[in-house]
Short mmCIF file of C-alpha atoms in Angstrom, two decimals:
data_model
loop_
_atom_site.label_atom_id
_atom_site.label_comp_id
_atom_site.label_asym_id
_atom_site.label_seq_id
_atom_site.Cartn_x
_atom_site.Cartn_y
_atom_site.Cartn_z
CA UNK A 161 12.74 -11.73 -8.65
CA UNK A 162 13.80 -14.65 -5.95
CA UNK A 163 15.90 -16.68 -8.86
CA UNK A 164 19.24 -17.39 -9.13
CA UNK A 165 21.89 -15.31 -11.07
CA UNK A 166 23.08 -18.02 -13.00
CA UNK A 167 19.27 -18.75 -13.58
CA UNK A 168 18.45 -14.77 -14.79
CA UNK A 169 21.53 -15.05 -17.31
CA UNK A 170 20.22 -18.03 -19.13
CA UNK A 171 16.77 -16.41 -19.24
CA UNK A 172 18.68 -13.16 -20.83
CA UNK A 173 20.24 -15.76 -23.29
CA UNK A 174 16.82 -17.63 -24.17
CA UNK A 175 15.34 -14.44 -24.92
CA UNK A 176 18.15 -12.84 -27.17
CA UNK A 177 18.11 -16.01 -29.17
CA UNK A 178 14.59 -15.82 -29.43
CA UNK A 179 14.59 -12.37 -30.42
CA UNK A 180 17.25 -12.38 -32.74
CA UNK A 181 18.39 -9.18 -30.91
CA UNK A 182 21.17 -8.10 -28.27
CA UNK A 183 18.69 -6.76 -25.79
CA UNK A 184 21.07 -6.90 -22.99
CA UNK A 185 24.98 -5.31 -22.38
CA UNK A 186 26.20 -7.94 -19.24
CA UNK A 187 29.12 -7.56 -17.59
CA UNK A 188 30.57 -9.78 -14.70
CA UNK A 189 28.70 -7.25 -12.39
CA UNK A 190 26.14 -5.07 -14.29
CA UNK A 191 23.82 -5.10 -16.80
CA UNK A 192 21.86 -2.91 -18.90
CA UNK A 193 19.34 -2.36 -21.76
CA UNK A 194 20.53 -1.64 -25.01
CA UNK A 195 18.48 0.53 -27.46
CA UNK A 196 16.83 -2.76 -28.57
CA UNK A 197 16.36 -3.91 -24.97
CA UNK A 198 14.46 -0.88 -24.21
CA UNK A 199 12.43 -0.54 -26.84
CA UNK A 200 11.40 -4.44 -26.65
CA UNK A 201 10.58 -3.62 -22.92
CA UNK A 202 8.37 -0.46 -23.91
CA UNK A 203 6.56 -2.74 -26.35
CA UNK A 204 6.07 -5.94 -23.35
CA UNK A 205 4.66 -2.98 -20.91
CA UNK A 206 2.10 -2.22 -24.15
CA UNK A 207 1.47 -6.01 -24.87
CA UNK A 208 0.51 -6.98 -21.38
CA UNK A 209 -1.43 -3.67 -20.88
CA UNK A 210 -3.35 -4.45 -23.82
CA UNK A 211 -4.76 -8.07 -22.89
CA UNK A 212 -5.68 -6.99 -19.41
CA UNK A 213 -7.96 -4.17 -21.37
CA UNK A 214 -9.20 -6.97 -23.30
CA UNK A 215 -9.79 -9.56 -20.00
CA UNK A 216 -11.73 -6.81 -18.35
CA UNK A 217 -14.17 -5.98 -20.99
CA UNK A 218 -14.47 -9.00 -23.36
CA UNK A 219 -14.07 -11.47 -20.61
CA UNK A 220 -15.38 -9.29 -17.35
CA UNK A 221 -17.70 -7.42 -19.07
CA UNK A 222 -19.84 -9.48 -21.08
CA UNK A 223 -21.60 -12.67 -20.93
CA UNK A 224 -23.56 -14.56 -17.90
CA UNK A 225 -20.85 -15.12 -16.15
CA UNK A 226 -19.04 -12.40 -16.08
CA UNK A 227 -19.60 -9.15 -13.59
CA UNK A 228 -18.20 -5.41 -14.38
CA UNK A 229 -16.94 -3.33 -11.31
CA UNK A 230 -19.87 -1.14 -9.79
CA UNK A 231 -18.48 2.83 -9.76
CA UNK A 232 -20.19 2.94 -6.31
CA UNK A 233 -20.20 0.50 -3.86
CA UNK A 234 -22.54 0.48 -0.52
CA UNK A 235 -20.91 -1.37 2.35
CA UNK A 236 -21.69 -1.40 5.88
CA UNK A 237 -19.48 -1.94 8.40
CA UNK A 238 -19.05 -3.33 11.84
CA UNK A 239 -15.97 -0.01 11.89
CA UNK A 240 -16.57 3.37 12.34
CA UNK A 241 -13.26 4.88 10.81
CA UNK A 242 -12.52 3.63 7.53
CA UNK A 243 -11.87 6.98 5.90
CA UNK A 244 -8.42 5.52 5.01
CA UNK A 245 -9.81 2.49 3.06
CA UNK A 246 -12.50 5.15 1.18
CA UNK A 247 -9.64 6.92 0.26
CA UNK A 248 -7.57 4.16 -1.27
CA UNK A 249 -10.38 2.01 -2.53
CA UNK A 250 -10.59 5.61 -5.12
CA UNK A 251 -7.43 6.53 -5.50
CA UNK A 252 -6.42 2.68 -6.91
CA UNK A 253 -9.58 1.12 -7.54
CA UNK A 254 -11.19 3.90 -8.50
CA UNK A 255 -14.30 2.50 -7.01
CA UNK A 256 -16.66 5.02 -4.35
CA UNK A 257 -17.57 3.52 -1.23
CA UNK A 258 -20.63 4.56 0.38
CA UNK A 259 -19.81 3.12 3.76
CA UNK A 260 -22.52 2.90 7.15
CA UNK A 261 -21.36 2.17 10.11
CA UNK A 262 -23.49 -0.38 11.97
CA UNK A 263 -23.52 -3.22 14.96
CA UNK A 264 -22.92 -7.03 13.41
CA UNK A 265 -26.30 -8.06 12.99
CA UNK A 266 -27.11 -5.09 11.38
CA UNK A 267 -24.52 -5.61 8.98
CA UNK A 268 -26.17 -8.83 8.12
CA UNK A 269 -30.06 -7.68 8.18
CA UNK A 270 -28.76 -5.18 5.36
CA UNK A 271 -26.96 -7.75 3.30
CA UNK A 272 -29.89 -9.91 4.02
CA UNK A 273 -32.49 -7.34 2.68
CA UNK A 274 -30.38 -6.30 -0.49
CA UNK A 275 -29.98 -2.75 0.93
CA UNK A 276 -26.03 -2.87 0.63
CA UNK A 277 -23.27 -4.68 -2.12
CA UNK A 278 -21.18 -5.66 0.88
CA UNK A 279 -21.12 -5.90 4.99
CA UNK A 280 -17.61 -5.93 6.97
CA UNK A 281 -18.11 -7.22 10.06
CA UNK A 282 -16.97 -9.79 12.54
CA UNK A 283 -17.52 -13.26 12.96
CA UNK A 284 -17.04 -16.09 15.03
CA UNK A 285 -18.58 -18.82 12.65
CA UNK A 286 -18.82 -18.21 9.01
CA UNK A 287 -21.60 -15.25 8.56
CA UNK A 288 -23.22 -16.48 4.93
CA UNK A 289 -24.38 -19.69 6.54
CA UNK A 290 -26.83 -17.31 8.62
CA UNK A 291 -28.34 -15.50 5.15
CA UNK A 292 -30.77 -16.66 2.73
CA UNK A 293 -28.99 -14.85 -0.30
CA UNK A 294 -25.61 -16.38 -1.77
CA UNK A 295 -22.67 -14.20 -0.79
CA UNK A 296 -19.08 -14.38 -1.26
CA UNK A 297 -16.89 -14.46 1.79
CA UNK A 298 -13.70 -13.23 1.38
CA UNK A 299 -11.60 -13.16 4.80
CA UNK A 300 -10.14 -10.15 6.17
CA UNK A 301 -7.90 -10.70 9.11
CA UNK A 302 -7.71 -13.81 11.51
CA UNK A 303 -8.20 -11.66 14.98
CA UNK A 304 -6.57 -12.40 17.64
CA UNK A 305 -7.64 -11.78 21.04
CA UNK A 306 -6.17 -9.84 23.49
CA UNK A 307 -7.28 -8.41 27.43
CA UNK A 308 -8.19 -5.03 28.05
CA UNK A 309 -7.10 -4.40 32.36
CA UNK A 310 -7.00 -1.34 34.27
CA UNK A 311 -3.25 -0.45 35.14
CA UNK A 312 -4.14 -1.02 38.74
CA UNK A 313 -5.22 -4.57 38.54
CA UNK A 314 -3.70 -7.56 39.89
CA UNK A 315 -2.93 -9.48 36.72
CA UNK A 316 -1.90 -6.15 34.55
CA UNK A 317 2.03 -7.02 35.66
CA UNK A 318 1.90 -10.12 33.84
CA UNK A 319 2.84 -10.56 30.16
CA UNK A 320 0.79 -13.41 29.88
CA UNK A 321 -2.53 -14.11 31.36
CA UNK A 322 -4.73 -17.36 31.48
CA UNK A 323 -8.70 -17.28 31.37
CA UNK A 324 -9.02 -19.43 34.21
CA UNK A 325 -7.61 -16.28 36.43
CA UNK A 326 -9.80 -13.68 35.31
CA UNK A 327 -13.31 -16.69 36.01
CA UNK A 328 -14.27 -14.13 38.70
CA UNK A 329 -13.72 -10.65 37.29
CA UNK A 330 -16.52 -8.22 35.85
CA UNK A 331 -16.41 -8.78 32.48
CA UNK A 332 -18.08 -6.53 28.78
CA UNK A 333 -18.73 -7.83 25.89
CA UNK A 334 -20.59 -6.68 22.74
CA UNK A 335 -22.91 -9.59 20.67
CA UNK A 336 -22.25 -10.95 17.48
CA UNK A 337 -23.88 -10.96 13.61
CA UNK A 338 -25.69 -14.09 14.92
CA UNK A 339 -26.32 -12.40 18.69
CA UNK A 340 -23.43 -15.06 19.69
CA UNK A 341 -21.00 -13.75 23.13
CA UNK A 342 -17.64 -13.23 22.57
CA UNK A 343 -16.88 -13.90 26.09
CA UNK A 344 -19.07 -16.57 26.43
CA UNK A 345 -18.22 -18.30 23.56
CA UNK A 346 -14.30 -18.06 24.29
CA UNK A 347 -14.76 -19.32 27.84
CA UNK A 348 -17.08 -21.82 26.65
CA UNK A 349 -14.55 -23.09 23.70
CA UNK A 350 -11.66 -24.05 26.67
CA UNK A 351 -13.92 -25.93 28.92
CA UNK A 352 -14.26 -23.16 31.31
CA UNK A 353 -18.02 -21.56 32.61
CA UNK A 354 -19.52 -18.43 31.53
CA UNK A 355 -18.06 -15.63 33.91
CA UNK A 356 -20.96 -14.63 36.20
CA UNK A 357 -19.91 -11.46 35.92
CA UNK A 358 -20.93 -10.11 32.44
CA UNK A 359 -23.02 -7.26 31.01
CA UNK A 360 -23.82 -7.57 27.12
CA UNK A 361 -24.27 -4.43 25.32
CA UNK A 362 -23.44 -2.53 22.37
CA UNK A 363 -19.96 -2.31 21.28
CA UNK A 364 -19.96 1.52 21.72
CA UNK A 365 -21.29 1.24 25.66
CA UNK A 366 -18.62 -1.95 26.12
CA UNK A 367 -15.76 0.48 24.69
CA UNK A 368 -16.93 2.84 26.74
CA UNK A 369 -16.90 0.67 30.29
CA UNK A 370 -13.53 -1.03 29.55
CA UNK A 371 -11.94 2.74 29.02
CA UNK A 372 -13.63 3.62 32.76
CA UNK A 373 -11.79 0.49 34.04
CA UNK A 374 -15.57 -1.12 35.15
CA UNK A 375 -14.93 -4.11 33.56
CA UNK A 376 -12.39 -5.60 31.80
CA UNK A 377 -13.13 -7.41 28.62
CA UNK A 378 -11.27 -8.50 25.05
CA UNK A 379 -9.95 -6.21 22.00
CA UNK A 380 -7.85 -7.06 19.18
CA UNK A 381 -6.66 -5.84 15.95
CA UNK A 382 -9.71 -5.35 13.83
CA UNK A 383 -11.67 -3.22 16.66
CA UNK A 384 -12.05 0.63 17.38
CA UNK A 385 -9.18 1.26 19.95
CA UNK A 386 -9.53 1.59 23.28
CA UNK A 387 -6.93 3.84 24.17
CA UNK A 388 -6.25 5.08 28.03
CA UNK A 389 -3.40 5.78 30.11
CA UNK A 390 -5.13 4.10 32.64
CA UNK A 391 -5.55 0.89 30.43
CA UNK A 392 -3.37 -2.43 29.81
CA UNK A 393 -3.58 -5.23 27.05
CA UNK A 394 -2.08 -8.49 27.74
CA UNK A 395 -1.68 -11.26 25.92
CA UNK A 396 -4.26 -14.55 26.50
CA UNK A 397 -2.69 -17.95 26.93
CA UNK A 398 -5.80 -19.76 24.96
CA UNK A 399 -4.98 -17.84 22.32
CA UNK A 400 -8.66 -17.24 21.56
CA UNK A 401 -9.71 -15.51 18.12
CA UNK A 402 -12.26 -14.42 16.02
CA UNK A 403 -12.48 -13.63 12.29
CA UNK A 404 -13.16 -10.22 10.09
CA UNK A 405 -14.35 -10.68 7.15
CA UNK A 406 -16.31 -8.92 3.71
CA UNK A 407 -19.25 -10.63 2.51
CA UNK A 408 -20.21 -9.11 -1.13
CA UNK A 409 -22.49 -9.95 -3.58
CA UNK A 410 -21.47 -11.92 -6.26
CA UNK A 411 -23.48 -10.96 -8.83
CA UNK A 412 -22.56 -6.90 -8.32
CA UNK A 413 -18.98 -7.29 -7.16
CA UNK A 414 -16.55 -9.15 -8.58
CA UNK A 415 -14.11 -11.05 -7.48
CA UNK A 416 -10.99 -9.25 -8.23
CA UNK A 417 -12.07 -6.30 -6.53
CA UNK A 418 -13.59 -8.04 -3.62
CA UNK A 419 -9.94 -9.52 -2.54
CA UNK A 420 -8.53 -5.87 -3.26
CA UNK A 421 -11.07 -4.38 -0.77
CA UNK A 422 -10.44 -7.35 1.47
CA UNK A 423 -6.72 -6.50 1.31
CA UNK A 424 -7.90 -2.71 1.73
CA UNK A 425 -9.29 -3.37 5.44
CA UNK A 426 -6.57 -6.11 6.08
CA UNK A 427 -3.73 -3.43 5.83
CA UNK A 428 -5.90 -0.92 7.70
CA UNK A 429 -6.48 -3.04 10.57
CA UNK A 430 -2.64 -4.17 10.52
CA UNK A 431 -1.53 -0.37 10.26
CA UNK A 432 -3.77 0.67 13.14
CA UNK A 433 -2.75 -2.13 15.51
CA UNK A 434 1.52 -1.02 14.64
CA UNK A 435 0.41 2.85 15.44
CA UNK A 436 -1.90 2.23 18.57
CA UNK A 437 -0.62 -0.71 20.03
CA UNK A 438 3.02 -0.86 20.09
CA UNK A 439 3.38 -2.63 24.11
CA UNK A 440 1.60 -5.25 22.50
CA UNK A 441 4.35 -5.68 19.33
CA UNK A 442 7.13 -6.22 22.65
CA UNK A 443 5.71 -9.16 23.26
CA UNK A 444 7.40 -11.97 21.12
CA UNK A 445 4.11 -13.77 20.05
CA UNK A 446 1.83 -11.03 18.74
CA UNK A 447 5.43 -9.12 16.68
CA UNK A 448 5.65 -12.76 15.23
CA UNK A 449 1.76 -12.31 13.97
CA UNK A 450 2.30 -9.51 13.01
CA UNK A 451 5.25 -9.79 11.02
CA UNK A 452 3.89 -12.89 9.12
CA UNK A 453 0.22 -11.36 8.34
CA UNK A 454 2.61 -8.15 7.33
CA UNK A 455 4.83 -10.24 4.95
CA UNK A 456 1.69 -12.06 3.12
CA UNK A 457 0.13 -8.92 2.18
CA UNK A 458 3.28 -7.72 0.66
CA UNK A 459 3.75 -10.44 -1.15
CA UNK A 460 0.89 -10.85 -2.41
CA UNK A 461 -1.31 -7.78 -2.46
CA UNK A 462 -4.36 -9.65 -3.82
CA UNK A 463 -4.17 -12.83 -2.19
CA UNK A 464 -7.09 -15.52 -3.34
CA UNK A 465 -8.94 -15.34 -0.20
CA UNK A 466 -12.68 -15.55 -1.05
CA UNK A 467 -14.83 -18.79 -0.35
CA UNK A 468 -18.04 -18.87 -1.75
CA UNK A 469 -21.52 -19.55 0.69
CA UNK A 470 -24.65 -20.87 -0.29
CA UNK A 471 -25.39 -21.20 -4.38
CA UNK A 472 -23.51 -18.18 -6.26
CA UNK A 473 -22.61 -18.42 -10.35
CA UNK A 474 -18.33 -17.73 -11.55
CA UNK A 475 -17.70 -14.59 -10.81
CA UNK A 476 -14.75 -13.28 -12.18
CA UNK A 477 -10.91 -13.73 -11.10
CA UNK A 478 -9.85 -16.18 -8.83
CA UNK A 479 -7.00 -14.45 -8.51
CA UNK A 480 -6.81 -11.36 -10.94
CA UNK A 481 -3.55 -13.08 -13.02
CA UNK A 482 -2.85 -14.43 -16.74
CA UNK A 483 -0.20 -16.93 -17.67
CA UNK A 484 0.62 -16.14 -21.38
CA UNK A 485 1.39 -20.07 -22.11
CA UNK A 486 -2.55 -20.52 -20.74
CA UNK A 487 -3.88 -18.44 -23.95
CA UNK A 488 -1.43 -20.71 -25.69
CA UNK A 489 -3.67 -23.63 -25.06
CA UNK A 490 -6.80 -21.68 -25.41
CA UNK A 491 -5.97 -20.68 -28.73
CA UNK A 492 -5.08 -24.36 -29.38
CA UNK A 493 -8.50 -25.77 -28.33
CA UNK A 494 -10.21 -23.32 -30.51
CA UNK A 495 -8.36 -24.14 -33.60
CA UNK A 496 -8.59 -27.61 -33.26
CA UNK A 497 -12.31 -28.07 -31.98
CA UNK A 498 -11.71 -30.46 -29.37
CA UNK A 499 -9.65 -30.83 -25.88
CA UNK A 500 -8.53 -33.93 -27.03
CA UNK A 501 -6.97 -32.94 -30.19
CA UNK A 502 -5.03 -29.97 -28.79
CA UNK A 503 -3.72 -31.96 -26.09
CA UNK A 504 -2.11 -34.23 -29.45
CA UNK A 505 -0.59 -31.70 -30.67
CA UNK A 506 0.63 -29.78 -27.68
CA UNK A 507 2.06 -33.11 -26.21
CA UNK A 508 0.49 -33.21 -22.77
CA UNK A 509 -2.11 -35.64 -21.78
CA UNK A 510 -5.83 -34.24 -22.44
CA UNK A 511 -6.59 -34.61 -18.54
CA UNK A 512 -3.41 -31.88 -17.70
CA UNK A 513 -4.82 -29.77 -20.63
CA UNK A 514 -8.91 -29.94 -19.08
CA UNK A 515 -6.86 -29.02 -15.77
CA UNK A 516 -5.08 -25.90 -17.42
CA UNK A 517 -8.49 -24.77 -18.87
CA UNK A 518 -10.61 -24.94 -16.19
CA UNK A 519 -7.43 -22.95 -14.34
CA UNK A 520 -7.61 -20.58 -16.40
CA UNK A 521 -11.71 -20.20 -16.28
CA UNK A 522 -11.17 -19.78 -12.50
CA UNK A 523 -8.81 -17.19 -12.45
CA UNK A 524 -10.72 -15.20 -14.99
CA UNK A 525 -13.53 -15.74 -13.08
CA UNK A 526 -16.07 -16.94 -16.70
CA UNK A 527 -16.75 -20.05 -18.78
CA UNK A 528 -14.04 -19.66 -21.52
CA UNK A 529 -15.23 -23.44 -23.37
CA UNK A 530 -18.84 -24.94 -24.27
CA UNK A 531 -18.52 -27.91 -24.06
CA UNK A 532 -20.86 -30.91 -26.07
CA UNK A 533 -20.88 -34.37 -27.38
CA UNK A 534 -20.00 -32.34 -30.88
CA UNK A 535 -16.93 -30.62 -29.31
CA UNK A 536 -15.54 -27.68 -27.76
CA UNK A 537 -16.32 -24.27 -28.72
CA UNK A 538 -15.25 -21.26 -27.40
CA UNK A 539 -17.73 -18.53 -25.81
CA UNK A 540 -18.65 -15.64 -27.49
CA UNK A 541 -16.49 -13.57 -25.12
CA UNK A 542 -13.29 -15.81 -25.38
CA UNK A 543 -13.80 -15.94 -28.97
CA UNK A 544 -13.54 -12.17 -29.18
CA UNK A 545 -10.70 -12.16 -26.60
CA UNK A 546 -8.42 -14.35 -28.83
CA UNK A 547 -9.46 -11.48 -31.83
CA UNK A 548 -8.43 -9.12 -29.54
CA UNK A 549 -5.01 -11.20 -28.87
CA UNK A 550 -3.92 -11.92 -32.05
CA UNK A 551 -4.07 -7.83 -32.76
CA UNK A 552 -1.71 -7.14 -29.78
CA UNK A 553 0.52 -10.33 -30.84
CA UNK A 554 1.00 -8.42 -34.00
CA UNK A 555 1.69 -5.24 -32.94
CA UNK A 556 3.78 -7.32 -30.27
CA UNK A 557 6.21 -8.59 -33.29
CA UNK A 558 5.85 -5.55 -35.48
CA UNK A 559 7.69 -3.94 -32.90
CA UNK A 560 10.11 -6.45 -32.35
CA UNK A 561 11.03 -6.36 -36.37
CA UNK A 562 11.25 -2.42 -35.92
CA UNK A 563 14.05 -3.49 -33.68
CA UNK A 564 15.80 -5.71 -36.45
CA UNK A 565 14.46 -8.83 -35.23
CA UNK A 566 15.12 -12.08 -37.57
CA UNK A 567 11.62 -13.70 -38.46
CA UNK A 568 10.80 -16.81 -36.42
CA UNK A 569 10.81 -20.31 -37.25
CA UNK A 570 8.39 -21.39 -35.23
CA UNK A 571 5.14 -19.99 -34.68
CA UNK A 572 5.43 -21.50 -30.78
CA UNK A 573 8.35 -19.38 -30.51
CA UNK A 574 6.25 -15.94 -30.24
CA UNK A 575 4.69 -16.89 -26.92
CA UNK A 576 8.40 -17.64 -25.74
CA UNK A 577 9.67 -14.51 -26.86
CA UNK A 578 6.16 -12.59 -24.41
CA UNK A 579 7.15 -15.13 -21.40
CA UNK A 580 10.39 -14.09 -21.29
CA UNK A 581 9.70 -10.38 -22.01
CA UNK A 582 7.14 -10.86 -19.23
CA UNK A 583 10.55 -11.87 -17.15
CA UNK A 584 12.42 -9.43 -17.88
CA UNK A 585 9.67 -6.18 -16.64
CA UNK A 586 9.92 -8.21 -13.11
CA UNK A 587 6.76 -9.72 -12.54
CA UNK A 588 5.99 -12.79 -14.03
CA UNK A 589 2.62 -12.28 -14.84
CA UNK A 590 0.56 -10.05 -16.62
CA UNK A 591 -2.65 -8.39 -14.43
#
């Protein structure tokens, strides 16, 4: 859990008090449930399994706001193998991708024209500036650059090679979503001139002419390999990049599963550059990128990566989590009509509280509070969230008195007694 020992026992403490119960046996080196501990654990599982029902169809599925997951999904995609993401996206999702595979711009001209959810493709600005729908952008992979060189050329014994060396070669390049160069751009981002040299084409013909050694040009870990015996990649001193990324529709895809997808082709595109590309992980600079990029998606497998472009409504989950002591001060506001009020009786300022709210509204992704000059009211799907809540906090306790548990003094003391079972299953949070 990344705390402290000394830090876990006092938590153990705090929540046997709480409890009334001896949930835990401790010794100077071991621990383990007791018969009370278990069945308290069984009953947090339940609890927490219970309001994420309830967030995903009172809060997800109802109201203006919020968005319900689409069964099938139509993406197109600037990649041609993504049978492992289809795959994954049903077994844990349980969503159906209908993928096409298609160049950049093409992505875009079907986003554009509503004829797809969602486009994966690569960019070297952000791609919903160029569309006249709103889309959300949720980032993929920051993509490195590398250079593709026949075995036989002059530079390929280098680790390292500089752009200014290779001014004169025969270079490929594909276009982009907005018919931008890659090659041209990167030379033109360091000061240096457009190689002479360069034939623009489709990124099927450029893969093609690299793996004939014809030209040399750049790869990196979001495209198709280019795989030869005859072929080299070295590593670029300018350190030039571009970025992959999933635009999707706000109103049809939410945003929970939008970051899972993105996370999807993010470990795809990490997996395929470990199996096909392992000269590259010798070198110290590209095993330290990919060590950190591997690290943050294990860390946090749904990482809050989507930006909105252009004019697009809450859509739901910021970040696909619920704090327990959030519904705390939910429930507050609604019994006491007013932000200002609660924040009296909870004893924190009524600017923190607003703050708190609206956090919560984000990560949920809908409008929780209406707000007027004659109060606060909850919405209609918050309102019958909290119903929902205060069924599972019962069954929540009726457990706990199954288990012997002494009745509590304080009604406060209920939400301590789900934080700390929330603790104790090892994640923190409830999904």
């Amino acid at each position: 859990m990344g705390s402290r020992h000394g830090n876990v026992e006092r938590q153990l403490e705090r929540l046997d008090r709480s409890s009334g119960l001896l949930l835990t046996l401790r010794s100077r080196h071991t621990a383990r449930l007791t018969s009370a501990g278990s069945r308290m654990l069984a009953a947090g599982h339940r609890f927490f399994r219970q309001v994420d029902l309830a967030v995903r169809t009172q809060i997800f599925g109802r109201g203006s706001e919020a968005v319900s997951s689409p069964r099938i999904l139509a993406i197109s995609s600037t990649e041609p193998l993504l049978e492992d993401v289809i795959e994954d996206a049903a077994a844990t999702l349980g969503v159906l991708l209908s993928v096409s595979h298609e160049a950049p711009h093409q992505v875009l001209r079907h986003l554009a024209g509503y004829r797809v959810d969602a486009g994966h493709t690569w960019t070297l600005e952000a791609p919903g500036d160029t569309l006249d729908r709103p889309v959300r952008e949720c980032r993929v992979l920051d993509d490195p650059l590398w250079v593709t060189l026949p075995r036989d050329h002059p530079m390929a014994a280098r680790e390292t090679v500089s752009l200014a060396d290779l001014l004169e070669e025969s270079w490929v390049s594909e276009s982009g979503p907005a018919s931008e160069v890659v090659v041209a751009r990167v030379f033109g981002s360091t000061g240096l001139p457009v190689p002479a040299r360069l034939q623009v084409t489709s990124a099927s013909v450029a893969r093609g002419i690299l793996r004939r050694g014809d030209a040399i040009g750049f790869g990196s870990p979001a495209c198709p390999a280019v795989l030869s015996p005859s072929l080299v990649r070295r590593s670029v001193l300018e350190r030039p990049h571009r970025s992959s990324t999933l635009l999707v529709d706000p109103t049809v895809v939410p945003r929970p599963l939008a970051e899972q997808l993105a996370a999807l082709l993010t470990r795809h595109c990490l997996n395929r550059f470990a199996d096909q590309y392992p000269d590259l992980l010798r070198d110290r600079w590209w095993a330290e990128w990919y060590r950190e990029r591997r690290e943050r998606l294990s860390s946090d497998p749904v990482p809050s990566r989507c930006a909105e472009a252009g004019s697009v409504a809450a859509g739901p989950a910021e970040n696909g989590t619920l704090d327990v002591e959030d519904l705390r001060l939910l429930r507050a506001v609604a019994e006491h009509g007013s932000i200002n009020r609660a924040a009296t009786v909870l004893s924190i300022s009524q600017s923190a509280l607003t703050r708190r709210i609206h956090r919560l509204e984000l990560r949920l992704g809908a409008r929780l509070l209406l707000r007027s000059s004659r109060g606060t009211d909850l919405t209609s799907p918050a309102r019958q969230f909290l119903r929902q809540l205060t069924k599972f906090e019962a069954e929540f306790h009726d457990a706990e008195a199954a288990c012997g548990s002494v009745s509590h003094a304080r009604p406060e003391s209920r939400w301590d007694a789900y934080g700390s079972a929330r603790h104790a299953q090892g994640s923190g949070r409830a999904s």
